[in-house]
CSV table of C-alpha atoms and ligand atoms in Angstrom, one decimal:
chain,number,residue,atom,x,y,z
A,21,MET,CA,38.4,82.5,119.1
A,22,LYS,CA,39.4,83.4,122.6
A,23,VAL,CA,42.7,82.6,124.2
A,24,PHE,CA,43.1,81.9,127.9
A,25,LYS,CA,46.3,81.6,129.8
A,26,PHE,CA,46.7,79.9,133.2
A,27,GLY,CA,50.0,80.3,135.1
A,28,GLY,CA,51.7,78.0,137.5
A,29,ALA,CA,49.8,79.2,140.6
A,30,SER,CA,46.4,78.5,139.0
A,31,VAL,CA,47.3,74.8,138.5
A,32,ASN,CA,49.5,74.1,141.5
A,33,SER,CA,47.3,71.4,143.1
A,34,ALA,CA,44.4,69.1,142.2
A,35,ASP,CA,42.0,71.6,143.6
A,36,ALA,CA,43.5,74.4,141.6
A,37,VAL,CA,43.2,72.3,138.4
A,38,ARG,CA,39.5,71.6,139.3
A,39,ASN,CA,38.9,75.3,139.7
A,40,MET,CA,40.7,76.0,136.4
A,41,ALA,CA,38.6,73.4,134.6
A,42,GLN,CA,35.5,74.9,135.9
A,43,ILE,CA,36.5,78.3,134.5
A,44,VAL,CA,37.2,76.7,131.2
A,45,GLN,CA,33.8,74.9,131.3
A,46,CYS,CA,32.0,78.1,131.8
A,47,HIS,CA,33.5,79.6,128.7
A,48,ILE,CA,33.0,76.9,126.2
A,49,GLU,CA,31.4,78.3,123.0
A,50,SER,CA,30.8,77.1,119.5
A,51,GLU,CA,34.4,77.9,118.5
A,52,PRO,CA,37.2,76.1,120.3
A,53,LEU,CA,38.8,77.9,123.3
A,54,VAL,CA,42.6,78.0,123.1
A,55,VAL,CA,44.1,77.4,126.5
A,56,VAL,CA,47.7,78.0,127.3
A,57,VAL,CA,49.1,76.5,130.5
A,58,SER,CA,52.4,76.9,132.4
A,59,ALA,CA,54.2,74.3,134.5
A,60,MET,CA,52.4,73.5,137.8
A,61,GLY,CA,53.4,75.6,140.8
A,62,LYS,CA,57.1,76.1,141.2
A,63,THR,CA,58.0,73.2,138.8
A,64,THR,CA,60.2,75.4,136.6
A,65,ASN,CA,62.4,76.4,139.5
A,66,LEU,CA,62.8,72.8,140.4
A,67,LEU,CA,63.6,71.7,136.9
A,68,GLU,CA,66.3,74.4,136.6
A,69,LYS,CA,68.1,72.5,139.3
A,70,LEU,CA,68.2,69.3,137.2
A,71,VAL,CA,69.8,70.8,134.1
A,72,PRO,CA,73.1,69.0,133.4
A,73,TRP,CA,76.1,71.1,134.4
A,74,ALA,CA,74.1,73.2,137.0
A,75,ALA,CA,72.7,70.1,138.8
A,76,LYS,CA,74.2,69.1,142.1
A,77,ALA,CA,74.5,65.4,142.7
A,78,GLY,CA,72.5,64.3,145.7
A,79,GLU,CA,70.2,67.4,145.5
A,80,ALA,CA,69.1,66.5,142.0
A,81,GLU,CA,67.9,63.0,143.0
A,82,VAL,CA,65.8,64.4,145.8
A,83,LEU,CA,64.3,67.0,143.5
A,84,ARG,CA,63.7,64.5,140.7
A,85,GLN,CA,61.6,62.3,143.2
A,86,GLN,CA,59.7,65.4,144.3
A,87,LEU,CA,58.9,66.2,140.7
A,88,GLU,CA,57.5,62.7,140.2
A,89,ASP,CA,55.5,62.5,143.4
A,90,TYR,CA,54.0,66.0,142.9
A,91,HIS,CA,52.7,65.3,139.4
A,92,ARG,CA,51.6,61.7,140.1
A,93,SER,CA,49.7,62.8,143.1
A,94,ILE,CA,47.8,65.6,141.3
A,95,ALA,CA,47.0,63.2,138.4
A,96,SER,CA,45.7,60.5,140.7
A,97,ALA,CA,43.7,62.9,142.8
A,98,LEU,CA,42.0,64.2,139.6
A,99,MET,CA,41.7,60.8,137.8
A,100,PRO,CA,41.9,58.0,140.4
A,101,ASP,CA,41.0,55.2,138.0
A,102,ASN,CA,43.0,56.4,135.0
A,103,LYS,CA,46.1,54.2,134.4
A,104,ASP,CA,46.8,55.9,131.1
A,105,ILE,CA,47.7,59.2,132.6
A,106,GLN,CA,50.3,57.5,134.9
A,107,GLN,CA,51.8,55.8,131.9
A,108,LYS,CA,52.0,59.2,130.1
A,109,ILE,CA,53.7,60.7,133.1
A,110,ASP,CA,56.1,57.7,133.1
A,111,ASP,CA,57.0,58.3,129.5
A,112,LEU,CA,57.7,62.0,130.1
A,113,LEU,CA,59.8,61.3,133.1
A,114,THR,CA,61.8,58.5,131.3
A,115,ASP,CA,62.5,61.0,128.5
A,116,LEU,CA,63.6,63.6,131.1
A,117,ASP,CA,65.9,61.1,132.8
A,118,THR,CA,67.5,60.1,129.6
A,119,LEU,CA,68.2,63.8,128.8
A,120,CYS,CA,69.6,64.4,132.2
A,121,ASP,CA,71.9,61.4,131.8
A,122,THR,CA,73.1,62.0,128.3
A,123,LEU,CA,73.2,65.7,127.6
A,124,PRO,CA,76.8,67.0,127.7
A,125,ALA,CA,77.2,68.5,131.2
A,126,ASP,CA,79.3,71.6,130.3
A,127,ALA,CA,78.8,75.3,130.3
A,128,GLU,CA,78.9,75.5,126.6
A,129,HIS,CA,75.8,73.4,126.2
A,130,TYR,CA,74.0,74.8,129.2
A,131,ASN,CA,71.4,76.9,127.4
A,132,TYR,CA,70.5,74.1,125.1
A,133,ASN,CA,70.3,71.6,128.0
A,134,TYR,CA,68.1,74.0,129.9
A,135,ASP,CA,65.4,74.2,127.2
A,136,GLN,CA,65.4,70.4,126.7
A,137,VAL,CA,65.0,69.7,130.4
A,138,VAL,CA,62.9,72.6,131.7
A,139,SER,CA,60.3,72.3,129.0
A,140,HIS,CA,59.1,69.1,130.8
A,141,GLY,CA,57.3,71.2,133.3
A,142,GLU,CA,54.8,72.4,130.7
A,143,LEU,CA,54.7,69.0,129.0
A,144,LEU,CA,53.7,67.3,132.3
A,145,SER,CA,51.1,70.0,133.3
A,146,THR,CA,49.4,70.0,129.9
A,147,THR,CA,49.4,66.2,129.6
A,148,ILE,CA,47.6,65.8,132.9
A,149,ILE,CA,45.2,68.7,132.4
A,150,ALA,CA,44.2,67.6,128.8
A,151,ASP,CA,43.4,64.2,130.1
A,152,TYR,CA,41.4,65.6,133.0
A,153,LEU,CA,39.4,67.9,130.7
A,154,ASN,CA,38.6,65.0,128.4
A,155,ASN,CA,37.5,63.0,131.5
A,156,LEU,CA,35.1,65.7,132.3
A,157,GLY,CA,33.6,65.4,128.9
A,158,ILE,CA,35.3,68.6,127.6
A,159,ASN,CA,36.5,67.5,124.2
A,160,THR,CA,40.2,68.7,124.3
A,161,LEU,CA,43.0,68.5,121.8
A,162,TRP,CA,46.5,68.5,123.3
A,163,ALA,CA,48.6,70.6,121.0
A,164,ASP,CA,52.4,70.5,121.0
A,165,ALA,CA,53.7,74.1,121.2
A,166,ARG,CA,57.1,72.9,119.9
A,167,GLN,CA,55.3,72.4,116.6
A,168,LEU,CA,53.3,75.6,116.7
A,169,ILE,CA,55.7,78.3,118.0
A,170,LYS,CA,58.7,78.2,115.8
A,171,THR,CA,61.8,80.0,117.0
A,172,ASP,CA,65.5,80.4,116.1
A,173,SER,CA,68.0,78.4,118.1
A,174,HIS,CA,68.7,81.2,120.6
A,175,TYR,CA,68.2,78.8,123.6
A,176,ARG,CA,66.5,80.2,126.7
A,177,GLU,CA,65.4,83.2,124.8
A,178,GLY,CA,64.0,81.8,121.5
A,179,ARG,CA,63.1,84.5,119.0
A,180,VAL,CA,59.9,83.8,117.2
A,181,ASP,CA,59.9,83.1,113.4
A,182,TRP,CA,56.6,84.8,112.9
A,183,SER,CA,55.9,83.6,109.3
A,184,ALA,CA,56.6,79.9,110.2
A,185,THR,CA,54.6,80.2,113.4
A,186,GLU,CA,51.7,81.8,111.6
A,187,LYS,CA,51.6,79.1,109.1
A,188,GLU,CA,51.6,76.3,111.8
A,189,ILE,CA,48.9,78.0,113.8
A,190,LYS,CA,46.7,78.7,110.8
A,191,ASN,CA,47.0,75.0,109.9
A,192,LEU,CA,46.0,74.1,113.4
A,193,GLU,CA,43.0,76.4,113.1
A,194,LEU,CA,41.8,74.5,110.1
A,195,ARG,CA,42.1,71.2,111.9
A,196,ILE,CA,40.2,72.2,115.0
A,197,LYS,CA,37.2,74.0,113.6
A,198,ASN,CA,34.0,72.4,114.9
A,199,SER,CA,35.9,69.4,116.3
A,200,TYR,CA,37.0,70.4,119.8
A,201,HIS,CA,35.8,72.4,122.8
A,202,VAL,CA,39.3,73.2,123.8
A,203,VAL,CA,42.8,73.3,122.4
A,204,LEU,CA,45.2,73.0,125.2
A,205,THR,CA,48.9,73.9,124.7
A,206,GLN,CA,52.0,74.7,126.6
A,207,GLY,CA,53.1,78.2,127.4
A,208,PHE,CA,56.8,79.1,127.5
A,209,ILE,CA,58.1,76.5,125.0
A,210,GLY,CA,58.7,76.5,121.2
A,211,GLY,CA,60.8,74.6,118.7
A,212,THR,CA,63.3,75.2,116.1
A,213,ALA,CA,62.8,74.2,112.4
A,214,ASP,CA,65.0,71.2,113.0
A,215,GLY,CA,63.0,69.9,115.9
A,216,HIS,CA,64.9,71.1,119.0
A,217,THR,CA,62.9,72.4,122.0
A,218,THR,CA,63.4,76.1,122.9
A,219,THR,CA,62.0,78.3,125.6
A,220,LEU,CA,60.9,81.9,125.4
A,221,GLY,CA,62.4,83.2,128.6
A,222,ARG,CA,61.2,82.9,132.2
A,223,GLU,CA,57.6,83.7,132.7
A,224,GLY,CA,57.1,83.5,129.0
A,225,SER,CA,53.7,81.8,128.9
A,226,ASP,CA,51.9,85.1,128.6
A,227,TYR,CA,53.9,85.8,125.5
A,228,SER,CA,52.9,82.3,124.1
A,229,ALA,CA,49.3,83.3,124.6
A,230,ALA,CA,49.9,86.6,122.8
A,231,ILE,CA,51.6,84.8,119.9
A,232,LEU,CA,48.7,82.4,119.5
A,233,ALA,CA,46.2,85.2,119.7
A,234,TYR,CA,48.1,87.2,117.1
A,235,CYS,CA,48.3,84.3,114.6
A,236,LEU,CA,44.6,83.4,115.2
A,237,GLU,CA,43.5,87.0,115.1
A,238,ALA,CA,41.8,86.1,118.3
A,239,GLU,CA,38.8,87.9,119.8
A,240,SER,CA,40.6,88.4,123.1
A,241,VAL,CA,43.3,87.1,125.5
A,242,THR,CA,42.5,86.5,129.1
A,243,ILE,CA,45.3,85.9,131.7
A,244,TRP,CA,43.9,84.3,134.8
A,245,LYS,CA,45.9,85.4,137.9
A,246,ASP,CA,45.9,85.2,141.7
A,247,VAL,CA,45.3,88.9,141.9
A,248,PRO,CA,42.0,90.7,141.0
A,249,GLY,CA,43.5,92.5,138.0
A,250,PHE,CA,46.2,95.0,137.2
A,251,LEU,CA,47.1,96.6,140.5
A,252,ASN,CA,48.8,99.9,140.9
A,253,ALA,CA,51.5,98.1,143.0
A,254,ASP,CA,52.6,94.6,143.8
A,255,PRO,CA,50.6,93.6,146.8
A,256,LYS,CA,53.8,91.9,148.2
A,257,PHE,CA,55.2,95.4,148.7
A,258,PHE,CA,52.2,97.5,149.2
A,259,THR,CA,49.1,97.2,151.3
A,260,ASP,CA,46.7,99.8,149.8
A,261,THR,CA,46.6,98.7,146.2
A,262,VAL,CA,44.2,100.0,143.7
A,263,LYS,CA,42.9,98.0,140.8
A,264,ILE,CA,43.4,99.7,137.4
A,265,SER,CA,40.3,98.9,135.3
A,266,GLN,CA,41.5,100.2,132.0
A,267,ILE,CA,45.1,100.4,130.7
A,268,PRO,CA,46.2,101.7,127.3
A,269,TYR,CA,48.4,99.3,125.4
A,270,ASN,CA,51.4,101.6,125.6
A,271,GLU,CA,51.0,102.1,129.3
A,272,ALA,CA,51.0,98.3,129.8
A,273,ILE,CA,54.2,98.1,127.7
A,274,GLU,CA,55.9,100.8,129.7
A,275,LEU,CA,54.9,99.2,133.0
A,276,ALA,CA,56.1,95.7,132.0
A,277,TYR,CA,59.3,97.3,130.8
A,278,TYR,CA,59.9,99.0,134.2
A,279,GLY,CA,59.3,95.6,135.8
A,280,ALA,CA,55.6,95.3,136.7
A,281,SER,CA,55.4,91.5,137.1
A,282,VAL,CA,51.8,91.2,136.2
A,283,ILE,CA,52.5,90.7,132.5
A,284,HIS,CA,55.5,89.6,130.6
A,285,PRO,CA,57.1,92.5,128.7
A,286,LYS,CA,56.8,91.0,125.2
A,287,THR,CA,53.2,90.1,125.6
A,288,VAL,CA,51.5,93.4,124.6
A,289,LYS,CA,53.0,94.3,121.3
A,290,PRO,CA,51.7,91.5,119.2
A,291,ILE,CA,48.2,91.8,120.4
A,292,GLN,CA,48.3,95.6,120.1
A,293,ASN,CA,49.3,95.2,116.5
A,294,LYS,CA,46.0,93.4,115.9
A,295,ASN,CA,43.9,95.4,118.3
A,296,ILE,CA,43.1,92.4,120.5
A,297,PRO,CA,42.0,93.2,124.0
A,298,LEU,CA,43.9,91.7,126.9
A,299,TYR,CA,42.0,90.9,130.1
A,300,ILE,CA,43.6,90.2,133.4
A,301,ARG,CA,41.2,88.3,135.7
A,302,SER,CA,41.3,86.5,139.0
A,303,PHE,CA,41.0,82.7,139.1
A,304,ILE,CA,40.0,83.0,142.7
A,305,THR,CA,37.0,85.3,142.0
A,306,PRO,CA,36.4,84.4,138.4
A,307,ASP,CA,33.1,86.3,138.2
A,308,SER,CA,34.6,89.6,139.1
A,309,GLU,CA,35.6,92.0,136.3
A,310,GLY,CA,39.4,92.3,136.4
A,311,SER,CA,41.3,94.7,134.2
A,312,SER,CA,41.5,95.3,130.5
A,313,VAL,CA,44.4,96.5,128.3
A,314,GLY,CA,43.2,98.0,125.1
A,315,ASN,CA,42.8,101.1,123.0
A,316,TYR,CA,42.3,103.6,125.9
A,317,HIS,CA,43.7,107.1,126.1
A,318,THR,CA,44.6,107.1,129.8
A,319,ILE,CA,44.6,104.7,132.7
A,320,SER,CA,41.4,104.6,134.7
A,321,PRO,CA,41.2,105.2,137.6
A,322,GLU,CA,44.1,107.7,137.5
A,323,THR,CA,46.4,107.0,140.4
A,324,PRO,CA,50.1,106.7,140.9
A,325,LEU,CA,51.6,103.4,139.8
A,326,TYR,CA,54.5,101.9,141.7
A,327,ILE,CA,57.1,99.3,140.6
A,328,PHE,CA,59.7,98.1,143.0
A,329,LYS,CA,62.8,96.2,142.0
A,330,ASN,CA,64.9,94.8,144.9
A,331,ASP,CA,68.4,93.5,145.0
A,332,GLN,CA,69.8,96.1,142.6
A,333,ILE,CA,73.4,97.0,142.2
A,334,LEU,CA,74.6,100.5,141.1
A,335,LEU,CA,77.9,100.5,139.2
A,336,SER,CA,79.8,103.7,138.6
A,337,ILE,CA,82.3,103.3,135.8
A,338,LEU,CA,85.1,105.9,135.6
A,339,PRO,CA,88.0,106.2,133.1
A,340,ARG,CA,91.3,105.2,134.5
A,341,ASP,CA,93.1,108.2,133.1
A,342,TYR,CA,90.7,110.8,134.6
A,343,SER,CA,89.5,111.6,131.0
A,344,PHE,CA,85.9,112.1,130.2
A,345,ILE,CA,83.4,109.3,129.7
A,346,ALA,CA,82.8,109.5,125.9
A,347,GLU,CA,81.1,107.6,123.2
A,348,ASP,CA,84.1,105.3,122.7
A,349,ASN,CA,84.0,104.2,126.4
A,350,LEU,CA,80.2,103.8,126.2
A,351,GLN,CA,80.5,101.6,123.1
A,352,VAL,CA,82.9,99.3,125.0
A,353,ILE,CA,80.6,99.2,128.1
A,354,PHE,CA,77.4,98.5,126.1
A,355,GLY,CA,79.3,95.8,124.0
A,356,LEU,CA,80.1,94.1,127.2
A,357,LEU,CA,76.6,94.4,128.7
A,358,ASN,CA,75.2,92.9,125.5
A,359,GLU,CA,77.7,90.1,125.4
A,360,LEU,CA,76.9,89.1,129.0
A,361,GLY,CA,73.1,89.5,128.5
A,362,ILE,CA,72.8,92.1,131.3
A,363,ARG,CA,69.8,94.4,131.1
A,364,VAL,CA,70.3,98.0,132.3
A,365,ASN,CA,67.4,99.1,134.5
A,366,LEU,CA,68.5,102.7,134.8
A,367,MET,CA,71.6,104.7,133.6
A,368,GLN,CA,73.0,108.1,134.0
A,369,ASN,CA,76.2,109.8,132.9
A,370,SER,CA,78.2,112.7,134.0
A,371,ALA,CA,81.5,114.0,132.6
A,372,LEU,CA,83.6,111.7,134.7
A,373,SER,CA,81.5,108.7,135.3
A,374,PHE,CA,78.8,106.5,133.9
A,375,SER,CA,76.4,104.8,136.3
A,376,ILE,CA,74.2,101.8,135.6
A,377,CYS,CA,71.6,100.1,137.8
A,378,VAL,CA,71.3,96.3,137.1
A,379,ASP,CA,69.8,93.2,138.8
A,380,ASN,CA,72.4,91.7,141.1
A,381,HIS,CA,72.7,88.4,139.2
A,382,PRO,CA,75.9,87.1,141.1
A,383,GLN,CA,77.5,85.1,138.2
A,384,ARG,CA,77.0,87.7,135.4
A,385,ILE,CA,77.8,90.8,137.5
A,386,GLY,CA,81.0,89.2,138.9
A,387,VAL,CA,82.2,88.7,135.3
A,388,LEU,CA,81.0,92.2,134.3
A,389,ILE,CA,83.0,93.9,137.1
A,390,GLU,CA,86.1,91.9,136.4
A,391,ARG,CA,86.0,92.7,132.7
A,392,LEU,CA,85.3,96.4,133.4
A,393,LYS,CA,88.1,96.6,135.9
A,394,SER,CA,90.6,95.7,133.2
A,395,MET,CA,89.7,99.0,131.5
A,396,PHE,CA,88.1,101.3,134.0
A,397,ARG,CA,87.8,102.1,137.7
A,398,VAL,CA,84.6,100.6,139.0
A,399,ARG,CA,82.7,101.5,142.2
A,400,TYR,CA,79.5,99.8,143.3
A,401,ASN,CA,76.7,99.8,145.9
A,402,GLU,CA,74.7,96.7,146.5
A,403,ASN,CA,71.4,95.8,148.2
A,404,LEU,CA,69.5,98.7,146.6
A,405,GLN,CA,66.0,99.2,145.6
A,406,LEU,CA,64.9,100.8,142.3
A,407,ILE,CA,61.5,102.4,142.6
A,408,THR,CA,59.6,103.6,139.6
A,409,ILE,CA,56.6,105.8,140.1
A,410,ARG,CA,54.3,106.7,137.2
A,411,TYR,CA,52.1,109.7,137.7
A,412,TYR,CA,54.0,110.8,140.8
A,413,THR,CA,53.5,113.7,143.1
A,414,GLN,CA,56.1,115.0,145.5
A,415,ALA,CA,54.1,113.8,148.5
A,416,VAL,CA,54.0,110.3,147.0
A,417,ILE,CA,57.8,110.3,146.5
A,418,ASP,CA,58.5,111.5,150.0
A,419,HIS,CA,56.2,108.9,151.5
A,420,ILE,CA,57.9,106.0,149.5
A,421,VAL,CA,61.5,107.2,150.1
A,422,ALA,CA,60.7,107.4,153.8
A,423,GLY,CA,63.9,109.4,154.7
A,424,ARG,CA,66.3,107.0,152.9
A,425,PRO,CA,69.3,108.6,151.1
A,426,ILE,CA,68.7,108.8,147.4
A,427,LEU,CA,71.7,107.5,145.5
A,428,LEU,CA,70.3,108.4,142.0
A,429,GLU,CA,67.2,110.0,140.7
A,430,GLN,CA,65.7,110.6,137.3
A,431,ARG,CA,62.5,112.4,136.6
A,432,SER,CA,60.4,112.9,133.4
A,433,ARG,CA,57.0,114.4,133.1
A,434,THR,CA,55.3,111.2,133.9
A,435,THR,CA,57.9,109.0,135.6
A,436,GLU,CA,60.1,109.2,138.6
A,437,GLN,CA,62.9,106.7,139.2
A,438,ILE,CA,64.8,106.6,142.4
A,439,ILE,CA,67.5,104.3,143.8
A,440,VAL,CA,67.6,103.9,147.5
A,441,PRO,CA,69.0,101.4,150.0
A,442,CYS,CA,66.6,98.4,150.6
A,443,LYS,CA,64.6,98.9,153.7
B,530,LIG,N1,56.8,78.0,133.6
B,530,LIG,C1,57.6,79.1,133.2
B,530,LIG,C2,58.2,79.9,134.3
B,530,LIG,O1,57.8,79.6,135.4
B,530,LIG,C3,56.8,80.0,132.2
B,530,LIG,C4,55.7,80.8,132.9
B,530,LIG,O2,55.3,80.4,134.0
B,530,LIG,O3,55.2,81.7,132.3
B,530,LIG,O4,59.0,80.8,134.1
B,531,MG,MG1,55.1,81.0,136.2
């Protein structure tokens, strides 16, 4: 079996869904095709603003109406005569409204609320697309990811219970053999053993596709994107991008870890374990070749790879009593980072200070600085850019830094990381 994943941008309008359906149609084989779909367009961002406690009165009503108009108009453009689909949308929206009105609107329940509400993006998109595929004569089963991908109750970052998930997905496999062209399911969402909805973290649909592929021992996973494949830099930051045709699994893991946004960091490991190739292809030019991640020794073509992270903050943490930064201090600092869920993008220590570069997430960083200040002296620089270059040369570094002062630099044989002020 093959697994396809379509992200929000590939289904953000009626035309986009038509295009996606055409790609699916071209790949129907004797075995069902497993298709994982995200929420349409920027729906997840919108839904985040409806979550009780975070929602602002007034704004929430406008957004709720936008959500409804957006999905209804896509559904009616795709299936003008289908009343059923409007009723299904109605049911999902009624369920969403009930949740928004009744979930306890406090900080303590926020993560739980988030998953119950935000999951409706994927439920809406897959409900509409499954009906549309069936209308086209593509025999499609809508499968509920909450019953397939089983997680613990770590809301907003559900951790997969692999044995329960494998059991559910194997059961599904038995049910679908020879009966469907397509099994369509939601990316990003899962469920606990006691039936609560969870999510796998933002942009987690790639990971969903990888989990399904792992459990099905799939032949391949294809992620359909708005770029021609795995590029050596984000085209938002870079004009002369080069497409990388072949990427070793470990290289893809490293790149995702450093922040390459083309694949979700957790995606590669499960499929690497089963040696399943991962293809990244363009839904805009679906006949072109794209990139493949697999059992290669080196990237091809060999070229420097760039990852830019903007809006970084560099914190320097110094003991109050002018003593050294030692393991006991580090233990306290890491305990705090772990407690607040802050990921360190780069760190460096000297005798007298410990520096960390983190995403400038205003809420969490404010708390971090406050808490650190009760024990240490803290200095920080904001509005920085973290640049990672794999397979660098000095000329490449000089070009990218473009005369900016370097606040911190780390170099290994393959990777250069630099922190500079944003341009
Ligand atoms: N819809 C989710 C998000 O936007 C999951 C995904 O797109 O992968 O984060
Ligand atoms: Mg997305």
